[in-house]
Short mmCIF file of N, CA and C in Angstrom, two decimals:
data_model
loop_
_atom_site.label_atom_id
_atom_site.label_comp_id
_atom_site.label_asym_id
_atom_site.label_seq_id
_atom_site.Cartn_x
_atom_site.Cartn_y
_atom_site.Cartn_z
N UNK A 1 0.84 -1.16 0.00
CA UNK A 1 0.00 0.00 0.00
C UNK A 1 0.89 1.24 0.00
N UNK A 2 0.50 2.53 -0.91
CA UNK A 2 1.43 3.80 -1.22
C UNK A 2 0.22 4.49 -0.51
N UNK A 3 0.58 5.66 -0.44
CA UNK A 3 -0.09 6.86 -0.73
C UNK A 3 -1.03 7.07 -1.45
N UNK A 4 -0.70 6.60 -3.04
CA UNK A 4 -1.17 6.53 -4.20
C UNK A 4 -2.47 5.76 -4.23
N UNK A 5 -2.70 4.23 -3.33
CA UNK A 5 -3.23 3.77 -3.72
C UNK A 5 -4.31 3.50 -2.07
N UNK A 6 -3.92 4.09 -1.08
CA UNK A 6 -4.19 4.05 -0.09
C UNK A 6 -5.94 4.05 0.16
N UNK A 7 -6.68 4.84 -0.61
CA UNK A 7 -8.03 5.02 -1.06
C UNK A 7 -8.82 4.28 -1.67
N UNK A 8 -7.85 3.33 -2.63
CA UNK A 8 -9.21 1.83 -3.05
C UNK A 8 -8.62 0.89 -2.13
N UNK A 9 -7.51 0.82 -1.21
CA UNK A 9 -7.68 -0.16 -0.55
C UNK A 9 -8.64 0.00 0.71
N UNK A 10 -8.61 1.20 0.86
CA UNK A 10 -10.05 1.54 2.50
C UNK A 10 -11.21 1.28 1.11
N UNK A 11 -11.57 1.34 0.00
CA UNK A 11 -12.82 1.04 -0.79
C UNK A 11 -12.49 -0.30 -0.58
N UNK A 12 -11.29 -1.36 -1.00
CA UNK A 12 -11.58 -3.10 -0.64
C UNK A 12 -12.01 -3.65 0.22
N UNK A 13 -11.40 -2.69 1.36
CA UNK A 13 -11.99 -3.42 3.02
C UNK A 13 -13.44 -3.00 3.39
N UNK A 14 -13.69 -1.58 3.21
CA UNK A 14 -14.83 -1.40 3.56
C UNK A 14 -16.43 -2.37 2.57
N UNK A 15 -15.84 -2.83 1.24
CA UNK A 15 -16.65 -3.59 0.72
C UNK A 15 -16.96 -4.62 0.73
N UNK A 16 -15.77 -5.20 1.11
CA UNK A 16 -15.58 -6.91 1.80
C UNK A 16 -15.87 -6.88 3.20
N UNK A 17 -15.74 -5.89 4.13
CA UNK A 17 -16.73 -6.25 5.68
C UNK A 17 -18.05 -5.74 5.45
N UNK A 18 -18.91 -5.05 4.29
CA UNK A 18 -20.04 -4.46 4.26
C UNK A 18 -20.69 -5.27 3.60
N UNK A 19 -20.12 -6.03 2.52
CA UNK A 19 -20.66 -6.98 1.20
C UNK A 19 -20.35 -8.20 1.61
N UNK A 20 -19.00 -8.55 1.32
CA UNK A 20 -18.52 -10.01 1.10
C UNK A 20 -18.86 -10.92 2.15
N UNK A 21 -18.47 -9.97 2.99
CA UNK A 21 -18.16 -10.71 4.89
C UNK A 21 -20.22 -10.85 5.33
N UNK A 22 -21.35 -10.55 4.79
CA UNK A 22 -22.32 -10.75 5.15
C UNK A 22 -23.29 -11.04 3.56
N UNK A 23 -22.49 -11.07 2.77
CA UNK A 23 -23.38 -11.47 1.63
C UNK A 23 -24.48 -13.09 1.92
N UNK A 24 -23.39 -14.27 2.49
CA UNK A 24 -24.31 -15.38 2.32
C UNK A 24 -25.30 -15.38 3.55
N UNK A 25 -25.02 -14.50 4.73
CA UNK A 25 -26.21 -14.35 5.38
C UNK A 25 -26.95 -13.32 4.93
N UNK A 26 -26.75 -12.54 3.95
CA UNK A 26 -27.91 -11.71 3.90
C UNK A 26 -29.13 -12.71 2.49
N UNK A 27 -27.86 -13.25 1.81
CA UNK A 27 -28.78 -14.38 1.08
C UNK A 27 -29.84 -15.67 1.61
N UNK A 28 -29.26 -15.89 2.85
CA UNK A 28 -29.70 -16.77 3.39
C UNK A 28 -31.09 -16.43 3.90
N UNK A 29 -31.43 -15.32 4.76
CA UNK A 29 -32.21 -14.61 4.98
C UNK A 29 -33.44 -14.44 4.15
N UNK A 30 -32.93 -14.03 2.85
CA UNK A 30 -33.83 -13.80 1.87
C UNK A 30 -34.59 -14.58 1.10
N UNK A 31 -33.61 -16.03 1.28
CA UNK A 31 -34.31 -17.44 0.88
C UNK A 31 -35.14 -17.77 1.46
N UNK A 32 -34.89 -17.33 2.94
CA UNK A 32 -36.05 -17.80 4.33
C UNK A 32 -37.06 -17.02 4.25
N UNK A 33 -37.06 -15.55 3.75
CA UNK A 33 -37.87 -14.93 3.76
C UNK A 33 -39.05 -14.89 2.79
N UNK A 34 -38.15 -15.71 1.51
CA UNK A 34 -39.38 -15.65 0.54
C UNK A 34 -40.07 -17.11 0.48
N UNK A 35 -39.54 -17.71 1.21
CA UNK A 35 -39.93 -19.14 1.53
C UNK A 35 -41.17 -19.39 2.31
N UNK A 36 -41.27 -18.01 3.02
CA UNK A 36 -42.73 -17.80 4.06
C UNK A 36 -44.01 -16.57 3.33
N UNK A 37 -43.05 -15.82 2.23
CA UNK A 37 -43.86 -14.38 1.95
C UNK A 37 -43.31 -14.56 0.38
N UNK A 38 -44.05 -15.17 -0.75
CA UNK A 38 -44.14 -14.43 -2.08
C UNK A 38 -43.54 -13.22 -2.79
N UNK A 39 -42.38 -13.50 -3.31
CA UNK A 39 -41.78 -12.12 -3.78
C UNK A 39 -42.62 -11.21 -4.21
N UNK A 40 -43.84 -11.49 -5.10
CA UNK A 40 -44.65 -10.70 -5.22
C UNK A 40 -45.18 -9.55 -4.21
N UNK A 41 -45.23 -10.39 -3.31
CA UNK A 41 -45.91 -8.98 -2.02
C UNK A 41 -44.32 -8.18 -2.09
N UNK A 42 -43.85 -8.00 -2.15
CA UNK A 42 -42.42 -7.15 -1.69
C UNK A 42 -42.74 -5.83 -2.89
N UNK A 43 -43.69 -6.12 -4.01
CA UNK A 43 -43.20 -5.22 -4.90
C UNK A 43 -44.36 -3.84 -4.69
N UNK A 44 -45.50 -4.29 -3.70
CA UNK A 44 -46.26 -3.61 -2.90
C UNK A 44 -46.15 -2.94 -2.00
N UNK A 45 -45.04 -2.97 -1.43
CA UNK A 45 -45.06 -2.45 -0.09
C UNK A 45 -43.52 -1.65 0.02
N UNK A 46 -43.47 -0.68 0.89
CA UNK A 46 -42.21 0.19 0.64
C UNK A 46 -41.18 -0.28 2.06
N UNK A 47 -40.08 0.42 2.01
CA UNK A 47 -38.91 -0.08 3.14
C UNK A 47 -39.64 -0.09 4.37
N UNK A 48 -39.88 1.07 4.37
CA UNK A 48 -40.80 1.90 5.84
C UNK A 48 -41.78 0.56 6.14
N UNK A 49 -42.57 -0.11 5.71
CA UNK A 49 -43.47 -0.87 5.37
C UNK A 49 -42.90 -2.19 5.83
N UNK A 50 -42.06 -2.77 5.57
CA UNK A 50 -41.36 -3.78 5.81
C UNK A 50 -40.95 -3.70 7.49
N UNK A 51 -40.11 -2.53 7.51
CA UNK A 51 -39.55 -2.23 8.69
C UNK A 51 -40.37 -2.29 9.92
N UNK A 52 -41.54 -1.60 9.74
CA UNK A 52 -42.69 -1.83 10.47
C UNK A 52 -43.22 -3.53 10.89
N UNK A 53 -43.05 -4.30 9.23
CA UNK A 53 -43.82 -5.86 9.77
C UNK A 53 -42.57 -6.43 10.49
N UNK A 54 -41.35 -6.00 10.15
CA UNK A 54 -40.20 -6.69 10.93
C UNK A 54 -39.94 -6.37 12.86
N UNK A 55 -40.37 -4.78 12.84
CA UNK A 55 -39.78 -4.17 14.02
C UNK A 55 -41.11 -3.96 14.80
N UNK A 56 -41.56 -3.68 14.52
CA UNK A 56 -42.87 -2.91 15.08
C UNK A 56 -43.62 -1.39 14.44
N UNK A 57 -43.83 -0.87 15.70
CA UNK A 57 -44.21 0.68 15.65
C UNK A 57 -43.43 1.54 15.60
N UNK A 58 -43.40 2.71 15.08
CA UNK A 58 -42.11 3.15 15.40
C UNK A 58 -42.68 4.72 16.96
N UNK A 59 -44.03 4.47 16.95
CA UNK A 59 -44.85 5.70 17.60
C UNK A 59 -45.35 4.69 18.91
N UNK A 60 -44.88 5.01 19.89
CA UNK A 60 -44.79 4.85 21.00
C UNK A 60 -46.19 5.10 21.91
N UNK A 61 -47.10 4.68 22.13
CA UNK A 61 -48.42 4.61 22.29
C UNK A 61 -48.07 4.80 24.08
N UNK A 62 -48.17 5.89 24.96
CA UNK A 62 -48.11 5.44 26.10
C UNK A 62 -49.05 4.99 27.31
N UNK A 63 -50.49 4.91 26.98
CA UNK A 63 -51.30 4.38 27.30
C UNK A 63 -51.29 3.14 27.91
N UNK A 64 -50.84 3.07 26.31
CA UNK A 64 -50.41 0.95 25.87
C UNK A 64 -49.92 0.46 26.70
N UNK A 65 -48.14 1.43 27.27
CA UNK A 65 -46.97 0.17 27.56
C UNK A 65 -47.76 1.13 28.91
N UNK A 66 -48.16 1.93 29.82
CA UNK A 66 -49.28 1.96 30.87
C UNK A 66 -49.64 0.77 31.10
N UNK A 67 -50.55 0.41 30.62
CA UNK A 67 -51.60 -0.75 30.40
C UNK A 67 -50.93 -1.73 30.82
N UNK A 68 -50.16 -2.01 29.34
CA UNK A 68 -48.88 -3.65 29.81
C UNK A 68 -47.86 -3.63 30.70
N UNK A 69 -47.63 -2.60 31.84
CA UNK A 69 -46.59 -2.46 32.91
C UNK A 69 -47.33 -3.09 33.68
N UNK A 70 -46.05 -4.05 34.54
CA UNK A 70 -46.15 -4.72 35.54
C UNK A 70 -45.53 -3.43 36.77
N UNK A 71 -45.73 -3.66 37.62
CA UNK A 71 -45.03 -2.50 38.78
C UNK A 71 -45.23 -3.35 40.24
N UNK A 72 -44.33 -3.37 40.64
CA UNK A 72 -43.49 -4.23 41.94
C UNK A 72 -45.27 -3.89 42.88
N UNK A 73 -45.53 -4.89 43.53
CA UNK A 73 -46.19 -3.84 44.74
C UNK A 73 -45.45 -2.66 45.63
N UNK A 74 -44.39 -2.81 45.80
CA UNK A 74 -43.77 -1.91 46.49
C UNK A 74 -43.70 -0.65 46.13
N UNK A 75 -44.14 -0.54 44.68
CA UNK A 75 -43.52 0.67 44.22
C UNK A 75 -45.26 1.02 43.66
N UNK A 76 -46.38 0.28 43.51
CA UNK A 76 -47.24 0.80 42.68
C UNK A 76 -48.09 2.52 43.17
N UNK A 77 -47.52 3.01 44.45
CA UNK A 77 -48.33 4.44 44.66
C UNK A 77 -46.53 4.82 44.71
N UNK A 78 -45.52 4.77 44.25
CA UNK A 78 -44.60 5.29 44.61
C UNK A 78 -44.29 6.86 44.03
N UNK A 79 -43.85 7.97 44.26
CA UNK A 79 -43.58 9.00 43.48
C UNK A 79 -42.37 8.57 42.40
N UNK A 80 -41.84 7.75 42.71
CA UNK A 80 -40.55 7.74 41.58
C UNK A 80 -41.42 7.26 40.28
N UNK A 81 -42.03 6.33 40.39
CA UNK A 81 -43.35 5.68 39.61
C UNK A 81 -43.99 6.84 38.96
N UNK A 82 -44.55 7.64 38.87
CA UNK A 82 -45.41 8.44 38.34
C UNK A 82 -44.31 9.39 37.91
N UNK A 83 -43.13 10.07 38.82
CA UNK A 83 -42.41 11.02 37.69
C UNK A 83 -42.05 10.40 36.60
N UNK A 84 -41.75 8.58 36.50
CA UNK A 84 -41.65 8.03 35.22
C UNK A 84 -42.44 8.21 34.37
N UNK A 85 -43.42 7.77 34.46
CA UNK A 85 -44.63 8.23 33.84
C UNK A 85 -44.49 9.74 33.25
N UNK A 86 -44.66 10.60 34.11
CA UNK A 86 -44.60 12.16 33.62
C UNK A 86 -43.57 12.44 32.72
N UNK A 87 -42.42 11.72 32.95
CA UNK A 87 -41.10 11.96 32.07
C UNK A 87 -41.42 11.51 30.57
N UNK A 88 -41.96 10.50 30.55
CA UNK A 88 -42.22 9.43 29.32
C UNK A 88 -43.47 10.44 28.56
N UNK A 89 -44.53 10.87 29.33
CA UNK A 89 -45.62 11.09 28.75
C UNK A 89 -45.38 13.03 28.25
N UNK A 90 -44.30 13.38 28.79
CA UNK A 90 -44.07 14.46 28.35
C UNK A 90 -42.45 14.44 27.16
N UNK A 91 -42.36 13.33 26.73
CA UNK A 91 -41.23 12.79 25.90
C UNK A 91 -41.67 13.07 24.26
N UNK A 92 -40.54 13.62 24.08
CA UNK A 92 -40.77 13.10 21.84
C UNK A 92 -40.73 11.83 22.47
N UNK A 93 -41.31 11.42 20.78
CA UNK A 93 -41.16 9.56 20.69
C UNK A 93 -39.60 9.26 20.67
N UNK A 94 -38.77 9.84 20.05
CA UNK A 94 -37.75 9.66 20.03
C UNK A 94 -37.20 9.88 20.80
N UNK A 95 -37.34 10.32 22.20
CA UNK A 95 -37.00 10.13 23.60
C UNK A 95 -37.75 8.92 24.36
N UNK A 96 -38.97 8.29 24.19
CA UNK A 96 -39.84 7.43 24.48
C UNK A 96 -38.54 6.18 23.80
N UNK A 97 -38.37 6.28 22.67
CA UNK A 97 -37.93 5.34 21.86
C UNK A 97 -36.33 5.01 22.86
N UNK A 98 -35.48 6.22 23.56
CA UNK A 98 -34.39 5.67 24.12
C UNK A 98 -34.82 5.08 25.17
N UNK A 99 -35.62 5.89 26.01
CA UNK A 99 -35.92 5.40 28.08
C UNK A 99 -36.32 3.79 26.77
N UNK A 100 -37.40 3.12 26.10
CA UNK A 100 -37.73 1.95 25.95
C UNK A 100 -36.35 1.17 25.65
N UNK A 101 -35.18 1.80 24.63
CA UNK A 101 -34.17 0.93 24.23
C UNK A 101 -33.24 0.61 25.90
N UNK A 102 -33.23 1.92 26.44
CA UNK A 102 -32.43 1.48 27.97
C UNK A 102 -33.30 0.37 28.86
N UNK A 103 -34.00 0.54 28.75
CA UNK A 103 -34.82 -0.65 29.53
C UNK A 103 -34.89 -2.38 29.16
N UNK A 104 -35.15 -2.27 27.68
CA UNK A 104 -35.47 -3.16 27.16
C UNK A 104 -34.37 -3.92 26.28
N UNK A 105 -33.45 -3.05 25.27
CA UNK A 105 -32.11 -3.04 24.64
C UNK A 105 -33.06 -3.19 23.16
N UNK A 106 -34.73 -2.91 23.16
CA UNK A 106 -34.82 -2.87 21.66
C UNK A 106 -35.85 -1.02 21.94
N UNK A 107 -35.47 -0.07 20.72
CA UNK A 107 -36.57 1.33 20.59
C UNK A 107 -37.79 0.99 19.97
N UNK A 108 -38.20 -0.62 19.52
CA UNK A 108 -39.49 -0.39 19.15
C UNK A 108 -40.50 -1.10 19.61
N UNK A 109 -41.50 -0.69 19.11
CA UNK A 109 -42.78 -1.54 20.35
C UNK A 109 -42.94 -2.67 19.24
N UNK A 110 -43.55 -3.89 19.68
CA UNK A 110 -43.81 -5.03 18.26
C UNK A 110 -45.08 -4.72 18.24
N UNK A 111 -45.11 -5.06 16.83
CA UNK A 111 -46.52 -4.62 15.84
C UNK A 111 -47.74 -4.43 16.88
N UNK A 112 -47.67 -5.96 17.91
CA UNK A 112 -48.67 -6.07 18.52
C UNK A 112 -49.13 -5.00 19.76
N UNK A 113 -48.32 -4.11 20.12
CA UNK A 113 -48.15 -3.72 21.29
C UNK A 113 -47.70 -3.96 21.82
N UNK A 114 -47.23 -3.29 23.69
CA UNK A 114 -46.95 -3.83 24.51
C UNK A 114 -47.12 -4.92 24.86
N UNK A 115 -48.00 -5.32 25.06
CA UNK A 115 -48.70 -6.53 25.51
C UNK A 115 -48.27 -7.70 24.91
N UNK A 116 -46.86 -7.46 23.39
CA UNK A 116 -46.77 -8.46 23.17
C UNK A 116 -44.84 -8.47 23.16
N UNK A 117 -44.40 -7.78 24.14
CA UNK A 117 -43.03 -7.70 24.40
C UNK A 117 -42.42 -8.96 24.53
N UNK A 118 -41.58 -9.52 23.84
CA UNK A 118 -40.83 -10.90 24.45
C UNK A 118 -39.28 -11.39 24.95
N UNK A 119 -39.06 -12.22 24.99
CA UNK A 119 -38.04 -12.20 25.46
C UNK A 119 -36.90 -12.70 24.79
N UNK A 120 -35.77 -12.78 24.73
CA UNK A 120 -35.07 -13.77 23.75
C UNK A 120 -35.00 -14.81 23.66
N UNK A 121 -35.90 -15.51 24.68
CA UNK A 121 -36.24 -17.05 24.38
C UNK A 121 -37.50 -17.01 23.60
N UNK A 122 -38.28 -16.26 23.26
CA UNK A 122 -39.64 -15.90 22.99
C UNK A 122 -40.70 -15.64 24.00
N UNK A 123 -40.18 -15.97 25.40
CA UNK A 123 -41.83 -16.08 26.14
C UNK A 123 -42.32 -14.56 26.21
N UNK A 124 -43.26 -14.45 26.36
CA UNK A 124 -43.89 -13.04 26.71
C UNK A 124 -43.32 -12.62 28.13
N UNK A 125 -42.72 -11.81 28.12
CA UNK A 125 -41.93 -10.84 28.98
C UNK A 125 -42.65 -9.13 29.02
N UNK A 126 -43.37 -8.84 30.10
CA UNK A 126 -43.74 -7.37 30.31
C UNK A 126 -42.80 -6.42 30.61
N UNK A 127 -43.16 -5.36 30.48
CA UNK A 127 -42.44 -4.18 30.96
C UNK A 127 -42.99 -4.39 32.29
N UNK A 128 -41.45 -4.11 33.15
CA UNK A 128 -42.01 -4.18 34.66
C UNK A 128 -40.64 -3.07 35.39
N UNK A 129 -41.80 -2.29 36.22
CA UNK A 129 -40.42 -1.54 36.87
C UNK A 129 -41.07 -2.34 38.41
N UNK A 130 -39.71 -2.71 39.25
CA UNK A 130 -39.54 -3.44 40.09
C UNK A 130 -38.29 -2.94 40.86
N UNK A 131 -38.22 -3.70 42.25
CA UNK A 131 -36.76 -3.48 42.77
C UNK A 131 -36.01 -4.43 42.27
N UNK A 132 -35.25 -4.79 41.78
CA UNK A 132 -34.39 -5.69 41.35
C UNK A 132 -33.64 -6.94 42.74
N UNK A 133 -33.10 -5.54 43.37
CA UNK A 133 -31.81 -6.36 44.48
C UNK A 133 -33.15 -6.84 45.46
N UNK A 134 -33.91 -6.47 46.22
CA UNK A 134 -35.05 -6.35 47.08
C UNK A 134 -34.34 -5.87 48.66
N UNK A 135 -33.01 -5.04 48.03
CA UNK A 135 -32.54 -4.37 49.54
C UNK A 135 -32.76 -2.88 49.70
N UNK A 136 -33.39 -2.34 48.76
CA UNK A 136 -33.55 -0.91 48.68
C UNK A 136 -34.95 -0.34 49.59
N UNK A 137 -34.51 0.66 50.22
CA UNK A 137 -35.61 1.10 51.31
C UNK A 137 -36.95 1.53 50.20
N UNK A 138 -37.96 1.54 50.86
CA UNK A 138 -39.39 1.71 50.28
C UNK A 138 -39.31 2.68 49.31
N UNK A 139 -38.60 3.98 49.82
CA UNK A 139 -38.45 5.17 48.82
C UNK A 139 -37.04 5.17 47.94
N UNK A 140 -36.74 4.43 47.95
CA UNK A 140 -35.54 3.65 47.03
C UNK A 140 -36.01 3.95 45.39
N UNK A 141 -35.35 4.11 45.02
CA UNK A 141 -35.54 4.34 42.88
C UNK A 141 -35.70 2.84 42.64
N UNK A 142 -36.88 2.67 41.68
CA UNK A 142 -36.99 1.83 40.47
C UNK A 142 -35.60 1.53 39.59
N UNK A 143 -35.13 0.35 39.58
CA UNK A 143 -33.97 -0.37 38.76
C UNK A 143 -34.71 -0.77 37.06
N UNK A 144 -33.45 -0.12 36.40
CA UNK A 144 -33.19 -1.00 34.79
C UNK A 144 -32.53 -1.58 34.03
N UNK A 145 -32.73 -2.95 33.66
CA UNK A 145 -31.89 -3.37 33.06
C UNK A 145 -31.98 -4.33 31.72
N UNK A 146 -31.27 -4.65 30.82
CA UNK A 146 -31.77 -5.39 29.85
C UNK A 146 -31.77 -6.66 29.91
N UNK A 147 -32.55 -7.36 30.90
CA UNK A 147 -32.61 -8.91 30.73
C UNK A 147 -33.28 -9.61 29.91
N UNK A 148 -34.38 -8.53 30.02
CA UNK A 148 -35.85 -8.68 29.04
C UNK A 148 -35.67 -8.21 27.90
N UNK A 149 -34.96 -8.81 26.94
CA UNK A 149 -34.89 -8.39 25.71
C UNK A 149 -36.07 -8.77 24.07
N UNK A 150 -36.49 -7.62 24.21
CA UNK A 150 -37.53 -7.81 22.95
C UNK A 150 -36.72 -8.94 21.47
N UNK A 151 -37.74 -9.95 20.92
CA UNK A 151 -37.02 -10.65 20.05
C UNK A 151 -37.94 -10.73 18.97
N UNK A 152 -38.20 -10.04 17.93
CA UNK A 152 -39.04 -10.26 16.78
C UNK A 152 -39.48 -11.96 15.95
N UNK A 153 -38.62 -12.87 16.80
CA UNK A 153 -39.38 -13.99 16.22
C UNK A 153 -40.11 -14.95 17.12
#
């Protein structure tokens, strides 16, 4: 490598870890994918569209994940509890979308709603704010962490 030529070799590498290095899984994928869904439907529907049947929502309904929260007894009249709430419900989505990725390690809700959050084994897993350790005094903060990880299949 010169000087001279220093620029298609960052173009070789960056095309062979972007292309080469994931080409047969991205083929693989696509075999699986049309193996369940008709290429035909693909020529209907736009990225945004896809992204949605793959990920979810991208609009953060807070009612919903309301609704589908589990909350410790310990904490269900707690004030830390409701400034969450207030924080979230006075949030862009795209602030809704981080507090959900810190909690959860995914920003989108699945198609189904809350109610249909899972886990990486698949089971249905809720949003739950809880004490975690169970050594924290009554007025102790709500713990987060990503155990409960959302899994689209």
């Amino acid at each position: 490598m010169s000087v001279f030529n220093r620029g298609l070799w960052a173009q070789a590498v960056v095309l062979d870890r972007l292309y080469f290095a994931v080409q047969k899984q991205v083929q693989e994928f696509r075999n699986g994918l049309l193996a369940v869904i008709p290429e035909r439907y693909f020529e209907s529907i736009s990225a945004s569209d896809f992204q949605y049947i793959l990920s979810g929502t991208p609009v953060i309904d807070v009612d919903d994940w309301k609704q589908n929260c589990q909350v410790s007894p310990r904490y269900e009249d707690s004030t830390a509890v409701r400034w969450f709430w207030e924080i979230v419900e006075e949030s862009s989505n795209e602030e809704k979308a981080e507090i959900l990725c810190f909690a959860t390690a995914c920003p989108w809700v699945p198609s189904g709603g809350f109610s249909q959050l899972k886990s990486v084994n698949g089971r249905l897993c809720p949003f739950t704010i809880c004490d975690g350790s169970g050594n924290l005094p009554v007025d102790g903060f709500p713990t987060s962490h990503t155990w409960c990880v959302w899994n689209p299949t």
